[in-house]
XYZ file of C-alpha atoms in Angstrom:
531
model
C 4.338 9.093 -69.462
C 1.460 6.707 -70.086
C 3.835 4.369 -71.913
C 6.195 4.356 -68.930
C 3.334 3.644 -66.540
C 2.130 0.848 -68.835
C 5.645 -0.564 -69.080
C 6.052 -0.417 -65.288
C 2.722 -2.116 -64.769
C 3.635 -4.803 -67.316
C 6.954 -5.262 -65.590
C 5.290 -5.647 -62.197
C 2.705 -8.012 -63.657
C 5.406 -10.127 -65.258
C 7.360 -10.344 -62.043
C 4.194 -11.213 -60.099
C 3.196 -13.922 -62.577
C 6.656 -15.452 -62.418
C 6.324 -15.980 -58.641
C 5.032 -19.322 -57.424
C 1.598 -19.594 -55.883
C 3.024 -20.309 -52.446
C 5.217 -17.198 -52.519
C 2.261 -15.134 -53.733
C 0.312 -16.082 -50.604
C 3.369 -15.370 -48.474
C 3.986 -11.927 -49.982
C 0.270 -11.028 -49.813
C 0.051 -12.026 -46.163
C 3.217 -10.104 -45.340
C 1.874 -7.013 -47.105
C -1.463 -7.207 -45.261
C 0.351 -7.732 -41.941
C 2.582 -4.688 -42.494
C -0.393 -2.509 -43.447
C -2.363 -3.701 -40.423
C 0.575 -3.139 -38.038
C 1.155 0.365 -39.372
C -2.531 1.184 -39.086
C -2.737 -0.013 -35.473
C 0.460 1.823 -34.566
C -0.787 5.063 -36.072
C -4.167 4.628 -34.339
C -2.746 4.048 -30.860
C -0.080 6.746 -31.214
C -2.573 9.354 -32.387
C -5.218 8.272 -29.857
C -5.507 10.880 -27.060
C -4.857 9.884 -23.461
C -8.012 10.524 -21.418
C -7.670 11.417 -17.733
C -10.313 12.242 -15.089
C -11.059 15.961 -15.008
C -11.650 15.835 -11.214
C -9.999 13.326 -8.885
C -12.781 13.390 -6.280
C -16.094 11.642 -6.859
C -18.862 14.005 -7.990
C -22.614 13.543 -8.098
C -24.540 13.149 -11.340
C -26.038 16.618 -10.879
C -22.575 18.180 -10.671
C -21.409 16.208 -13.712
C -24.492 17.444 -15.568
C -23.641 21.071 -14.755
C -20.035 20.562 -15.893
C -21.206 18.850 -19.104
C -23.588 21.726 -19.875
C -20.763 24.233 -19.382
C -18.417 22.272 -21.670
C -21.119 22.089 -24.341
C -21.655 25.833 -23.946
C -17.937 26.395 -24.529
C -18.037 24.188 -27.651
C -15.838 21.416 -26.207
C -17.224 17.972 -27.088
C -14.169 15.715 -26.707
C -15.135 14.315 -23.300
C -16.416 10.985 -21.958
C -18.828 10.145 -19.142
C -17.854 7.128 -17.052
C -18.858 5.308 -13.833
C -22.591 5.726 -14.462
C -22.258 9.442 -15.065
C -20.302 10.217 -11.868
C -16.951 10.856 -13.582
C -15.893 12.794 -16.652
C -12.640 12.250 -18.578
C -10.963 14.582 -21.085
C -7.699 14.474 -23.091
C -4.685 14.991 -20.851
C -3.409 18.006 -22.762
C -6.789 19.788 -22.451
C -7.327 19.081 -18.723
C -5.438 22.114 -17.256
C -7.235 24.645 -19.465
C -10.623 23.099 -18.727
C -9.992 23.129 -14.970
C -9.159 26.832 -15.081
C -12.186 27.703 -17.213
C -14.564 25.679 -15.029
C -13.111 27.175 -11.850
C -13.761 30.638 -13.282
C -17.438 29.634 -13.635
C -17.538 28.334 -10.047
C -17.747 24.643 -10.955
C -17.998 22.297 -9.236
C -20.100 24.056 -6.654
C -19.625 21.458 -3.897
C -16.496 20.071 -2.293
C -14.270 20.783 0.658
C -13.791 24.521 1.111
C -11.752 25.917 3.967
C -12.893 28.843 6.107
C -10.164 31.062 4.665
C -11.365 30.348 1.128
C -14.911 31.318 2.084
C -13.920 34.569 3.804
C -11.227 35.871 1.467
C -13.777 37.794 -0.631
C -16.006 38.694 2.305
C -17.035 42.333 2.270
C -16.813 44.658 5.251
C -19.859 44.622 7.486
C -20.648 40.884 7.588
C -22.722 39.909 10.607
C -21.816 37.313 13.191
C -24.580 35.000 11.914
C -23.055 35.054 8.443
C -19.640 34.216 9.838
C -21.089 31.422 12.012
C -22.936 29.941 9.023
C -19.803 30.013 6.876
C -17.700 28.482 9.628
C -20.304 25.767 10.156
C -20.398 24.996 6.419
C -16.606 24.749 6.276
C -16.515 22.497 9.351
C -19.102 20.149 7.844
C -17.042 19.895 4.665
C -13.853 19.186 6.588
C -15.482 16.435 8.666
C -17.017 14.872 5.562
C -13.627 14.888 3.829
C -12.060 13.353 6.937
C -14.503 10.427 6.880
C -13.658 9.617 3.242
C -10.153 8.633 4.341
C -11.602 5.576 6.103
C -11.155 2.477 3.959
C -14.422 1.552 2.217
C -16.065 5.001 2.489
C -16.690 6.526 -0.930
C -18.209 9.849 0.153
C -19.882 11.417 3.168
C -22.291 14.204 4.058
C -22.389 15.802 7.506
C -25.018 18.102 9.028
C -24.167 19.750 12.355
C -26.613 21.383 14.732
C -25.129 23.535 17.491
C -27.140 25.166 20.303
C -27.357 28.914 20.570
C -24.996 30.431 23.083
C -26.429 32.463 25.947
C -24.773 34.419 28.723
C -27.408 33.317 31.257
C -27.050 29.571 30.795
C -25.011 27.727 33.347
C -22.234 25.483 32.106
C -23.967 22.352 33.417
C -27.171 23.361 31.626
C -25.499 24.191 28.334
C -26.919 22.295 25.375
C -24.934 19.727 23.448
C -24.258 19.734 19.717
C -25.735 17.046 17.453
C -24.595 15.632 14.115
C -26.192 13.556 11.368
C -23.857 11.668 9.033
C -24.661 9.752 5.841
C -21.773 7.804 4.312
C -21.723 6.171 0.897
C -19.813 2.885 0.978
C -17.955 1.226 -1.841
C -19.858 -1.590 -3.591
C -19.666 -4.791 -1.577
C -17.957 -3.178 1.432
C -19.155 -3.871 4.978
C -17.527 -1.832 7.717
C -16.194 -3.555 10.800
C -17.300 -2.431 14.278
C -13.856 -0.955 14.968
C -14.055 1.159 11.813
C -17.526 2.420 12.760
C -16.317 3.257 16.248
C -13.363 5.146 14.755
C -15.726 7.186 12.580
C -17.802 8.109 15.649
C -14.607 9.252 17.415
C -13.540 11.324 14.399
C -16.850 13.183 14.322
C -17.025 13.605 18.093
C -13.492 14.975 18.442
C -13.776 17.268 15.398
C -16.836 19.174 16.644
C -16.814 20.979 19.996
C -19.179 19.805 22.724
C -20.441 16.804 20.739
C -20.763 13.518 22.647
C -20.913 10.241 20.724
C -24.482 9.531 21.814
C -25.601 12.675 19.931
C -24.312 11.336 16.590
C -26.533 9.474 14.116
C -24.698 7.677 11.308
C -26.233 5.704 8.435
C -25.123 4.364 5.068
C -26.570 5.221 1.662
C -29.327 2.590 2.002
C -30.551 3.924 5.359
C -29.008 1.148 7.478
C -27.771 2.509 10.781
C -24.092 2.155 11.607
C -24.335 1.309 15.282
C -21.618 0.687 17.869
C -23.882 -0.538 20.635
C -22.728 -2.873 23.360
C -24.514 -5.828 21.755
C -22.619 -5.324 18.523
C -19.289 -5.141 20.324
C -20.116 -8.229 22.370
C -21.043 -10.148 19.231
C -17.829 -9.087 17.560
C -15.772 -10.110 20.600
C -17.575 -13.459 20.755
C -16.830 -14.164 17.103
C -13.170 -13.292 17.567
C -12.837 -15.424 20.687
C -14.593 -18.312 18.994
C -12.239 -18.080 16.032
C -9.184 -18.029 18.312
C -10.447 -21.087 20.175
C -11.073 -22.963 16.917
C -7.595 -22.062 15.682
C -5.995 -23.390 18.870
C -7.969 -26.636 18.661
C -7.120 -27.069 14.979
C -3.408 -26.487 15.658
C -3.370 -29.120 18.408
C -5.291 -31.611 16.266
C -3.053 -31.019 13.259
C 0.172 -31.472 15.246
C -1.075 -34.636 16.961
C -2.435 -35.981 13.658
C 0.968 -35.476 12.051
C 2.802 -37.108 14.982
C 0.517 -40.118 15.487
C -0.215 -40.459 11.775
C 3.488 -40.941 11.085
C 3.529 -43.832 13.559
C 0.116 -45.441 13.059
C -0.803 -44.230 9.581
C -2.602 -41.029 8.577
C -5.804 -42.882 7.724
C -5.821 -44.894 10.973
C -5.981 -42.079 13.559
C -8.747 -39.604 14.352
C -8.049 -36.842 16.892
C -10.441 -34.406 18.507
C -9.321 -31.707 20.959
C -11.462 -29.487 23.176
C -9.878 -26.357 24.669
C -11.104 -23.881 27.232
C -9.317 -20.546 27.049
C -9.142 -17.667 29.482
C -9.638 -14.393 27.612
C -9.191 -12.153 30.681
C -6.302 -9.709 30.530
C -5.145 -9.214 34.139
C -3.010 -6.237 35.175
C -1.174 -6.494 38.531
C 0.964 -3.909 40.324
C 3.383 -5.058 43.059
C 5.270 -2.720 45.412
C 8.008 -4.778 47.054
C 10.533 -3.822 49.770
C 13.547 -6.118 50.064
C 16.735 -5.897 52.184
C 19.981 -5.245 50.376
C 21.796 -8.023 52.216
C 19.451 -10.995 52.261
C 21.797 -13.031 54.524
C 21.690 -10.580 57.445
C 18.306 -9.178 56.442
C 19.704 -5.637 56.667
C 19.906 -2.733 54.302
C 22.633 -0.228 53.536
C 23.488 2.239 56.355
C 22.971 5.724 54.980
C 23.298 7.616 58.294
C 24.353 6.764 61.876
C 24.122 8.930 65.013
C 25.342 8.096 68.548
C 24.150 10.339 71.463
C 25.588 10.150 75.034
C 24.282 12.302 77.954
C 25.723 12.412 81.529
C 24.023 14.098 84.538
C 25.703 14.944 87.964
C 24.148 16.434 91.159
C 23.617 16.229 94.972
C 20.897 14.517 96.937
C 20.059 16.188 100.307
C 17.348 13.823 101.302
C 19.587 11.259 102.985
C 18.166 11.315 106.569
C 15.838 8.839 108.242
C 12.156 9.323 107.956
C 11.040 11.131 111.032
C 8.661 9.583 113.536
C 9.155 11.802 116.592
C 6.886 14.353 118.119
C 8.310 17.241 116.117
C 8.780 15.263 112.857
C 6.274 15.130 110.067
C 5.391 11.550 109.126
C 6.435 10.563 105.585
C 9.180 13.222 105.205
C 12.862 12.479 105.357
C 14.794 14.295 107.999
C 17.685 16.542 107.035
C 21.058 14.876 106.785
C 24.373 15.044 105.018
C 24.193 15.702 101.187
C 25.446 12.938 98.779
C 26.622 13.250 95.114
C 24.577 11.525 92.230
C 25.550 10.652 88.597
C 23.358 9.462 85.629
C 24.191 8.652 81.966
C 21.916 8.355 78.840
C 23.078 6.585 75.565
C 21.140 6.711 72.235
C 22.118 5.146 68.826
C 20.250 6.244 65.651
C 20.948 4.246 62.405
C 19.050 4.769 59.110
C 19.068 1.888 56.602
C 18.156 1.976 52.875
C 16.300 -1.004 51.358
C 15.427 -2.048 47.791
C 12.061 -0.707 46.714
C 10.728 -2.610 43.642
C 7.601 -1.737 41.677
C 6.388 -4.394 39.223
C 3.592 -3.836 36.697
C 2.596 -7.291 35.471
C 0.226 -7.702 32.528
C -0.862 -11.279 31.959
C -1.615 -12.020 28.326
C -5.036 -13.467 27.492
C -5.722 -16.647 25.495
C -4.352 -18.822 28.280
C -5.320 -22.502 28.121
C -7.243 -23.380 31.268
C -8.361 -26.875 30.330
C -7.630 -29.356 27.547
C -9.313 -32.638 26.664
C -8.082 -34.963 23.904
C -9.999 -37.892 22.406
C -8.137 -40.228 20.037
C -9.671 -42.957 17.953
C -7.214 -45.564 16.635
C -8.007 -48.239 14.088
C -6.684 -51.594 15.397
C -4.525 -53.838 13.189
C -7.566 -56.091 12.724
C -10.499 -53.719 12.175
C -12.966 -56.504 13.057
C -11.245 -57.229 16.369
C -10.950 -54.204 18.716
C -8.814 -56.265 21.098
C -6.038 -56.423 18.486
C -4.999 -52.938 19.671
C -2.600 -53.934 22.452
C -2.427 -52.263 25.850
C 1.223 -51.362 25.253
C 0.276 -49.362 22.142
C -2.509 -47.579 24.008
C -0.127 -46.824 26.899
C 2.441 -45.315 24.534
C -0.207 -43.127 22.891
C -1.534 -42.027 26.288
C 2.006 -41.169 27.418
C 2.575 -38.922 24.381
C -0.781 -37.237 24.926
C -0.026 -36.786 28.649
C 3.108 -34.832 27.797
C 1.060 -32.538 25.550
C -1.599 -31.927 28.233
C 1.042 -31.408 30.953
C 2.825 -28.791 28.850
C -0.394 -26.981 27.923
C -1.614 -26.862 31.556
C 1.765 -26.248 33.193
C 0.436 -23.149 35.028
C -2.153 -25.205 36.906
C -0.683 -25.946 40.399
C -3.290 -28.640 41.153
C -2.435 -30.733 38.101
C -1.666 -34.376 38.916
C -1.132 -37.518 36.893
C -4.653 -38.634 37.734
C -6.091 -35.351 36.473
C -4.094 -35.655 33.288
C -5.282 -39.227 32.703
C -8.899 -38.134 33.096
C -8.440 -35.646 30.237
C -7.203 -38.274 27.740
C -9.262 -40.957 26.028
C -7.852 -43.517 23.579
C -10.266 -46.037 22.058
C -10.131 -48.534 19.159
C -12.427 -47.733 16.269
C -12.992 -49.044 12.766
C -13.063 -46.174 10.271
C -15.448 -46.156 7.358
C -13.141 -43.922 5.351
C -9.837 -42.085 5.455
C -9.385 -39.392 8.071
C -8.003 -36.149 6.728
C -7.022 -32.957 8.453
C -8.030 -29.571 7.140
C -4.621 -29.135 5.541
C -4.823 -32.578 3.932
C -8.327 -31.841 2.660
C -7.144 -28.580 1.114
C -4.207 -30.369 -0.468
C -6.497 -33.104 -1.801
C -8.875 -30.508 -3.250
C -5.954 -28.716 -4.895
C -4.647 -31.994 -6.336
C -8.129 -32.815 -7.628
C -8.295 -29.420 -9.284
C -4.904 -29.965 -10.950
C -5.998 -33.431 -12.050
C -9.056 -31.906 -13.683
C -6.869 -29.440 -15.591
C -4.446 -32.214 -16.529
C -7.241 -34.444 -17.797
C -8.756 -31.550 -19.774
C -5.362 -30.795 -21.354
C -4.753 -34.456 -22.140
C -8.194 -34.688 -23.734
C -7.497 -31.618 -25.864
C -4.125 -33.013 -26.980
C -5.714 -36.355 -27.767
C -8.405 -34.649 -29.837
C -5.789 -32.631 -31.773
C -3.717 -35.776 -32.376
C -6.821 -37.598 -33.608
C -7.663 -34.773 -36.013
C -4.083 -34.718 -37.352
C -4.158 -38.508 -37.754
C -7.462 -38.409 -39.687
C -6.175 -35.616 -41.956
C -2.943 -37.491 -42.645
C -4.832 -40.704 -43.270
C -7.208 -38.995 -45.691
C -4.301 -37.336 -47.519
C -2.468 -40.651 -47.798
C -5.622 -42.303 -49.090
C -6.084 -39.595 -51.718
C -2.483 -39.993 -52.823
C -2.946 -43.733 -53.136
C -6.078 -43.195 -55.208
C -4.189 -40.770 -57.486
C -1.374 -43.277 -57.891
C -3.864 -46.001 -58.737
C -5.506 -43.772 -61.347
C -2.168 -42.610 -62.837
C -2.275 -43.337 -66.626
C 1.553 -43.315 -66.890
C 2.740 -46.376 -65.014
C 6.260 -46.032 -66.416
C 6.950 -42.804 -64.564
C 9.746 -42.969 -61.980
C 8.881 -43.290 -58.292
C 8.096 -40.345 -56.021
C 11.667 -39.638 -54.962
C 12.817 -39.336 -58.571
C 9.905 -37.132 -59.504
C 10.548 -34.915 -56.522
C 14.175 -34.557 -57.546
C 13.158 -33.676 -61.112
C 10.648 -31.111 -59.847
C 13.351 -29.581 -57.681
C 15.668 -29.294 -60.657
C 12.902 -27.670 -62.702
C 12.266 -25.138 -59.914
C 15.977 -24.349 -59.696
C 16.087 -23.853 -63.454
C 13.092 -21.516 -63.295
C 14.744 -19.585 -60.505
C 17.931 -19.218 -62.559
C 15.950 -17.971 -65.546
C 14.050 -15.583 -63.320
C 17.320 -14.256 -61.893
C 18.704 -13.662 -65.381
C 15.508 -11.838 -66.412
C 15.687 -9.630 -63.314
C 19.321 -8.790 -64.008
C 18.390 -7.967 -67.597
C 15.554 -5.736 -66.404
C 17.961 -3.892 -64.108
C 20.980 -3.527 -66.433
C 19.372 -3.668 -69.911
C 15.820 -2.300 -69.549
C 15.384 -1.544 -73.254
C 16.264 -5.091 -74.292
C 14.001 -6.439 -71.550
C 11.067 -4.264 -72.695
C 11.494 -5.404 -76.300
C 11.677 -9.035 -75.247
C 8.547 -8.596 -73.126
C 6.639 -7.021 -76.020
C 7.558 -9.876 -78.319
C 6.474 -12.377 -75.699
C 3.121 -10.593 -75.190
C 2.455 -10.371 -78.921
């Protein structure tokens, strides 16, 4: 057995010694690479996948209690992360650990519904106990509701409700109060609308709780206020941003139009806009005839009434003035017949009844002023900017102002001309818009990267050139010091070396075939060679 091991080792050593130095390095590197790849593969495949034991964020005290329980159970394959506020365990062990921790009542905090709290409640619980449990569950639900707001990491809510009494009038009934502390994500600053939404969530979740009875702060004690001043400041900032955007859009469009004609570095434009931020709602109740030509509506009902009256009139005598007659009364005479007729037409018309609810959108341009500075052809002579050029520029600007202020009924050509100013000006440098400045900055950044890359390539090329030059110099020195001047040139020597290598390879192939097919002969030959 030892002889076979020795023969195998000698065989391996002979094969290894017959390999060239270059191939030895290649085979060694390949062997190391394969070993390293297998080791890394085995490590990552056998490495357990750690997952958070609890998805919600827990306090360090709760993590400490869970850690103590895991240590008590003899489980040590866990990791503490996020400054001790999260604990991770192998994925395959997570379900069992959750069940075992839940059996111990961990974690003790969290959102617990009222049904969960009362399912194990014994018979005979008092109303105060039930009220306290309901209050605790409500606080947990409101706190969990606030965590759904973007940027809120966790929340704690304390509710104070007044005691109910049968003798208190409804108008004298006390109001509930609430104190809220929210923990924000690092670097997050809530917007006023988000804060107002949180106040509404708390107010609508708790009965008889007005917003003014809510106090809300962040983890550093800074109050989250939705006062009128804060809302006004927020509205001012938004309106200011909208106005700046409108002015920048007008300037950019005019800069692009006039810059194409005059040159981008020969025109400077400045626009001032006054916007109306009022949102007006109008309701109109209109009544219009159906037929506008005759100004009549549609006949929906018509009624014609005719009445005729017939009778006799006995008072046809002459008014008496005699001794036996009464003054002022008509004497009796022959009766006469009387006839009367009454006609009545009733027609009901239907008209168009129109109700219009008009909502005018805000951000309406009420006034616009444009100032344009143009560099004349001769910067030293302002008069080189001709009147015809100025008139053409003013005409283009007039069209812009007329379109922007089209809703103004009092707008005239004189008013438009007063809002436009064109003046010659020599510029000390190129005028760029915000978009052009951003593009220039981006190009400068790319140029910096390009120059850095070119410098690196130049440095690598210089290093390669110096190495090649030094190698060529060493070869020249070796050739100068060569004691055999009659040797053939390099090409011939290279060919001879190639033939020698091919011959060695052929011999090596024959030896390998002998070792495979005639091992006994090969072993004897190897022993003779070693001796």
